[in-house]
Amino acid sequence: MATKTAPINMRVLPSVRDIIDAAANVKKVDRTVFIQQAALNEAHNVLAEQRDFVLEAEAFEAFDRELRAEPQALEGVKDLFNRKAPWE
């Protein structure tokens, strides 16, 4: 079993703790394990939403066309990169 080294403390209403305890008992794990698993699962979901997405075929084709298109040079950006930095 891995050594736990990073504490996370929180306060919740007793009614919230009771619901968490009831769910943990159903899963046959203790409160800490239940909260850790639930938080980790949600964290993975949140991060996946930032990385993975699904498009209909037509929307994907439009997206892919834009990715493959020749980059456009924006005059304002070109001007910005040609300026001397204030600290130089």
Short mmCIF file of N, CA and C in Angstrom, two decimals:
data_model
loop_
_atom_site.label_atom_id
_atom_site.label_comp_id
_atom_site.label_asym_id
_atom_site.label_seq_id
_atom_site.Cartn_x
_atom_site.Cartn_y
_atom_site.Cartn_z
N MET A 1 0.84 -1.18 0.00
CA MET A 1 0.00 0.00 0.00
C MET A 1 0.89 1.24 0.00
N ALA A 2 0.53 2.24 -0.84
CA ALA A 2 1.32 3.46 -0.96
C ALA A 2 1.17 4.32 0.30
N THR A 3 2.23 5.02 0.62
CA THR A 3 2.20 5.95 1.74
C THR A 3 1.52 7.23 1.31
N LYS A 4 0.58 7.68 2.13
CA LYS A 4 -0.12 8.93 1.83
C LYS A 4 0.73 10.07 2.36
N THR A 5 1.02 11.05 1.49
CA THR A 5 1.92 12.12 1.90
C THR A 5 1.35 13.52 1.75
N ALA A 6 0.22 13.69 1.09
CA ALA A 6 -0.32 15.03 0.84
C ALA A 6 -1.72 15.14 1.45
N PRO A 7 -1.82 15.74 2.62
CA PRO A 7 -3.14 15.83 3.26
C PRO A 7 -4.04 16.84 2.56
N ILE A 8 -5.33 16.54 2.54
CA ILE A 8 -6.36 17.45 2.06
C ILE A 8 -7.43 17.48 3.15
N ASN A 9 -7.64 18.65 3.71
CA ASN A 9 -8.63 18.77 4.79
C ASN A 9 -9.81 19.60 4.31
N MET A 10 -11.01 19.26 4.76
CA MET A 10 -12.19 20.03 4.41
C MET A 10 -13.24 19.89 5.50
N ARG A 11 -14.09 20.89 5.56
CA ARG A 11 -15.22 20.84 6.48
C ARG A 11 -16.49 20.79 5.66
N VAL A 12 -17.40 19.92 6.09
CA VAL A 12 -18.70 19.80 5.42
C VAL A 12 -19.79 19.74 6.48
N LEU A 13 -21.00 19.98 6.04
CA LEU A 13 -22.13 19.83 6.94
C LEU A 13 -22.27 18.37 7.36
N PRO A 14 -22.74 18.13 8.56
CA PRO A 14 -22.94 16.74 8.98
C PRO A 14 -23.83 15.94 8.03
N SER A 15 -24.83 16.61 7.45
CA SER A 15 -25.73 15.91 6.51
C SER A 15 -24.97 15.46 5.26
N VAL A 16 -24.01 16.27 4.82
CA VAL A 16 -23.19 15.90 3.66
C VAL A 16 -22.30 14.72 4.03
N ARG A 17 -21.66 14.79 5.20
CA ARG A 17 -20.80 13.70 5.65
C ARG A 17 -21.61 12.40 5.75
N ASP A 18 -22.84 12.48 6.24
CA ASP A 18 -23.67 11.28 6.39
C ASP A 18 -23.99 10.65 5.03
N ILE A 19 -24.25 11.47 4.04
CA ILE A 19 -24.53 10.93 2.70
C ILE A 19 -23.28 10.29 2.12
N ILE A 20 -22.13 10.96 2.29
CA ILE A 20 -20.86 10.39 1.81
C ILE A 20 -20.58 9.07 2.51
N ASP A 21 -20.80 9.02 3.82
CA ASP A 21 -20.57 7.79 4.57
C ASP A 21 -21.49 6.67 4.08
N ALA A 22 -22.75 7.00 3.81
CA ALA A 22 -23.70 5.98 3.34
C ALA A 22 -23.25 5.42 2.00
N ALA A 23 -22.81 6.31 1.11
CA ALA A 23 -22.35 5.86 -0.21
C ALA A 23 -21.07 5.04 -0.08
N ALA A 24 -20.16 5.48 0.79
CA ALA A 24 -18.92 4.73 1.01
C ALA A 24 -19.21 3.34 1.53
N ASN A 25 -20.19 3.24 2.45
CA ASN A 25 -20.57 1.92 2.98
C ASN A 25 -21.11 1.01 1.90
N VAL A 26 -21.88 1.58 0.98
CA VAL A 26 -22.40 0.78 -0.14
C VAL A 26 -21.25 0.23 -0.97
N LYS A 27 -20.22 1.06 -1.19
CA LYS A 27 -19.06 0.64 -1.98
C LYS A 27 -18.08 -0.20 -1.17
N LYS A 28 -18.33 -0.29 0.15
CA LYS A 28 -17.47 -1.05 1.06
C LYS A 28 -16.05 -0.49 1.12
N VAL A 29 -15.96 0.85 1.18
CA VAL A 29 -14.69 1.54 1.37
C VAL A 29 -14.88 2.58 2.46
N ASP A 30 -13.77 3.08 2.99
CA ASP A 30 -13.92 4.12 4.01
C ASP A 30 -14.15 5.48 3.36
N ARG A 31 -14.50 6.46 4.17
CA ARG A 31 -14.83 7.80 3.69
C ARG A 31 -13.68 8.40 2.86
N THR A 32 -12.47 8.26 3.36
CA THR A 32 -11.31 8.84 2.66
C THR A 32 -11.15 8.25 1.27
N VAL A 33 -11.22 6.94 1.18
CA VAL A 33 -11.08 6.28 -0.12
C VAL A 33 -12.21 6.70 -1.05
N PHE A 34 -13.43 6.76 -0.52
CA PHE A 34 -14.57 7.15 -1.35
C PHE A 34 -14.40 8.56 -1.90
N ILE A 35 -14.03 9.50 -1.03
CA ILE A 35 -13.85 10.90 -1.46
C ILE A 35 -12.71 11.00 -2.46
N GLN A 36 -11.62 10.29 -2.19
CA GLN A 36 -10.48 10.33 -3.09
C GLN A 36 -10.85 9.80 -4.47
N GLN A 37 -11.56 8.67 -4.52
CA GLN A 37 -11.95 8.09 -5.80
C GLN A 37 -12.91 9.01 -6.55
N ALA A 38 -13.89 9.58 -5.82
CA ALA A 38 -14.86 10.47 -6.46
C ALA A 38 -14.17 11.73 -7.01
N ALA A 39 -13.29 12.31 -6.22
CA ALA A 39 -12.60 13.52 -6.65
C ALA A 39 -11.67 13.23 -7.83
N LEU A 40 -10.98 12.11 -7.78
CA LEU A 40 -10.07 11.75 -8.86
C LEU A 40 -10.83 11.49 -10.16
N ASN A 41 -11.95 10.78 -10.06
CA ASN A 41 -12.78 10.54 -11.25
C ASN A 41 -13.26 11.85 -11.86
N GLU A 42 -13.74 12.76 -11.02
CA GLU A 42 -14.22 14.05 -11.52
C GLU A 42 -13.07 14.86 -12.11
N ALA A 43 -11.91 14.82 -11.49
CA ALA A 43 -10.76 15.54 -12.02
C ALA A 43 -10.38 15.01 -13.41
N HIS A 44 -10.40 13.70 -13.58
CA HIS A 44 -10.11 13.12 -14.90
C HIS A 44 -11.14 13.58 -15.92
N ASN A 45 -12.42 13.61 -15.54
CA ASN A 45 -13.47 14.05 -16.45
C ASN A 45 -13.28 15.51 -16.86
N VAL A 46 -12.99 16.36 -15.90
CA VAL A 46 -12.79 17.79 -16.20
C VAL A 46 -11.62 17.97 -17.15
N LEU A 47 -10.51 17.28 -16.88
CA LEU A 47 -9.34 17.41 -17.74
C LEU A 47 -9.60 16.84 -19.14
N ALA A 48 -10.35 15.74 -19.22
CA ALA A 48 -10.67 15.15 -20.52
C ALA A 48 -11.54 16.10 -21.34
N GLU A 49 -12.44 16.82 -20.68
CA GLU A 49 -13.29 17.79 -21.39
C GLU A 49 -12.46 18.89 -22.02
N GLN A 50 -11.31 19.18 -21.45
CA GLN A 50 -10.44 20.22 -21.99
C GLN A 50 -9.58 19.70 -23.14
N ARG A 51 -9.45 18.40 -23.25
CA ARG A 51 -8.55 17.80 -24.22
C ARG A 51 -9.30 17.07 -25.33
N ASP A 52 -10.35 16.35 -25.01
CA ASP A 52 -11.06 15.52 -25.97
C ASP A 52 -12.38 16.17 -26.36
N PHE A 53 -12.70 16.13 -27.63
CA PHE A 53 -14.01 16.62 -28.07
C PHE A 53 -14.45 15.82 -29.29
N VAL A 54 -15.75 15.80 -29.51
CA VAL A 54 -16.34 15.01 -30.60
C VAL A 54 -17.09 15.97 -31.52
N LEU A 55 -16.92 15.79 -32.83
CA LEU A 55 -17.61 16.61 -33.81
C LEU A 55 -18.37 15.72 -34.78
N GLU A 56 -19.47 16.25 -35.29
CA GLU A 56 -20.18 15.58 -36.38
C GLU A 56 -19.24 15.60 -37.59
N ALA A 57 -19.48 14.73 -38.56
CA ALA A 57 -18.58 14.59 -39.71
C ALA A 57 -18.39 15.92 -40.45
N GLU A 58 -19.48 16.66 -40.69
CA GLU A 58 -19.38 17.92 -41.44
C GLU A 58 -18.58 18.96 -40.65
N ALA A 59 -18.82 19.03 -39.35
CA ALA A 59 -18.07 19.98 -38.51
C ALA A 59 -16.60 19.59 -38.44
N PHE A 60 -16.33 18.29 -38.39
CA PHE A 60 -14.94 17.86 -38.36
C PHE A 60 -14.22 18.22 -39.65
N GLU A 61 -14.90 18.05 -40.78
CA GLU A 61 -14.29 18.40 -42.07
C GLU A 61 -13.94 19.88 -42.12
N ALA A 62 -14.83 20.74 -41.62
CA ALA A 62 -14.56 22.18 -41.59
C ALA A 62 -13.39 22.48 -40.66
N PHE A 63 -13.37 21.84 -39.52
CA PHE A 63 -12.27 22.00 -38.56
C PHE A 63 -10.94 21.57 -39.18
N ASP A 64 -10.95 20.42 -39.83
CA ASP A 64 -9.75 19.88 -40.46
C ASP A 64 -9.26 20.79 -41.58
N ARG A 65 -10.19 21.34 -42.37
CA ARG A 65 -9.81 22.27 -43.44
C ARG A 65 -9.08 23.48 -42.87
N GLU A 66 -9.60 24.02 -41.78
CA GLU A 66 -8.97 25.19 -41.16
C GLU A 66 -7.58 24.85 -40.63
N LEU A 67 -7.42 23.66 -40.06
CA LEU A 67 -6.11 23.26 -39.56
C LEU A 67 -5.09 23.12 -40.69
N ARG A 68 -5.55 22.66 -41.85
CA ARG A 68 -4.65 22.43 -42.98
C ARG A 68 -4.43 23.68 -43.83
N ALA A 69 -5.22 24.70 -43.62
CA ALA A 69 -5.12 25.92 -44.42
C ALA A 69 -3.79 26.62 -44.16
N GLU A 70 -3.34 27.33 -45.18
CA GLU A 70 -2.11 28.11 -45.06
C GLU A 70 -2.29 29.18 -43.98
N PRO A 71 -1.34 29.31 -43.07
CA PRO A 71 -1.47 30.33 -42.02
C PRO A 71 -1.50 31.73 -42.63
N GLN A 72 -2.28 32.60 -42.01
CA GLN A 72 -2.37 33.99 -42.49
C GLN A 72 -1.50 34.86 -41.59
N ALA A 73 -0.71 35.70 -42.22
CA ALA A 73 0.12 36.63 -41.46
C ALA A 73 -0.71 37.87 -41.13
N LEU A 74 -0.85 38.17 -39.87
CA LEU A 74 -1.58 39.34 -39.43
C LEU A 74 -0.60 40.50 -39.28
N GLU A 75 -0.91 41.60 -39.92
CA GLU A 75 0.01 42.75 -39.92
C GLU A 75 0.31 43.23 -38.50
N GLY A 76 -0.70 43.27 -37.65
CA GLY A 76 -0.48 43.73 -36.28
C GLY A 76 0.50 42.84 -35.53
N VAL A 77 0.41 41.54 -35.76
CA VAL A 77 1.31 40.60 -35.10
C VAL A 77 2.71 40.75 -35.66
N LYS A 78 2.81 40.90 -36.98
CA LYS A 78 4.13 41.10 -37.59
C LYS A 78 4.78 42.36 -37.03
N ASP A 79 4.01 43.43 -36.90
CA ASP A 79 4.53 44.68 -36.34
C ASP A 79 5.00 44.48 -34.91
N LEU A 80 4.22 43.76 -34.13
CA LEU A 80 4.56 43.51 -32.74
C LEU A 80 5.89 42.77 -32.62
N PHE A 81 6.08 41.74 -33.43
CA PHE A 81 7.32 40.97 -33.36
C PHE A 81 8.53 41.74 -33.88
N ASN A 82 8.29 42.75 -34.70
CA ASN A 82 9.40 43.55 -35.23
C ASN A 82 9.80 44.69 -34.30
N ARG A 83 9.03 44.96 -33.28
CA ARG A 83 9.36 46.02 -32.33
C ARG A 83 10.45 45.57 -31.38
N LYS A 84 11.23 46.54 -30.94
CA LYS A 84 12.24 46.28 -29.93
C LYS A 84 11.54 46.15 -28.58
N ALA A 85 11.95 45.18 -27.77
CA ALA A 85 11.36 44.99 -26.44
C ALA A 85 11.70 46.19 -25.55
N PRO A 86 10.82 46.63 -24.69
CA PRO A 86 11.07 47.82 -23.84
C PRO A 86 12.30 47.66 -22.96
N TRP A 87 12.67 46.46 -22.60
CA TRP A 87 13.80 46.25 -21.70
C TRP A 87 15.14 46.13 -22.45
N GLU A 88 15.08 46.18 -23.78
CA GLU A 88 16.32 46.06 -24.55
C GLU A 88 16.93 47.43 -24.80
#
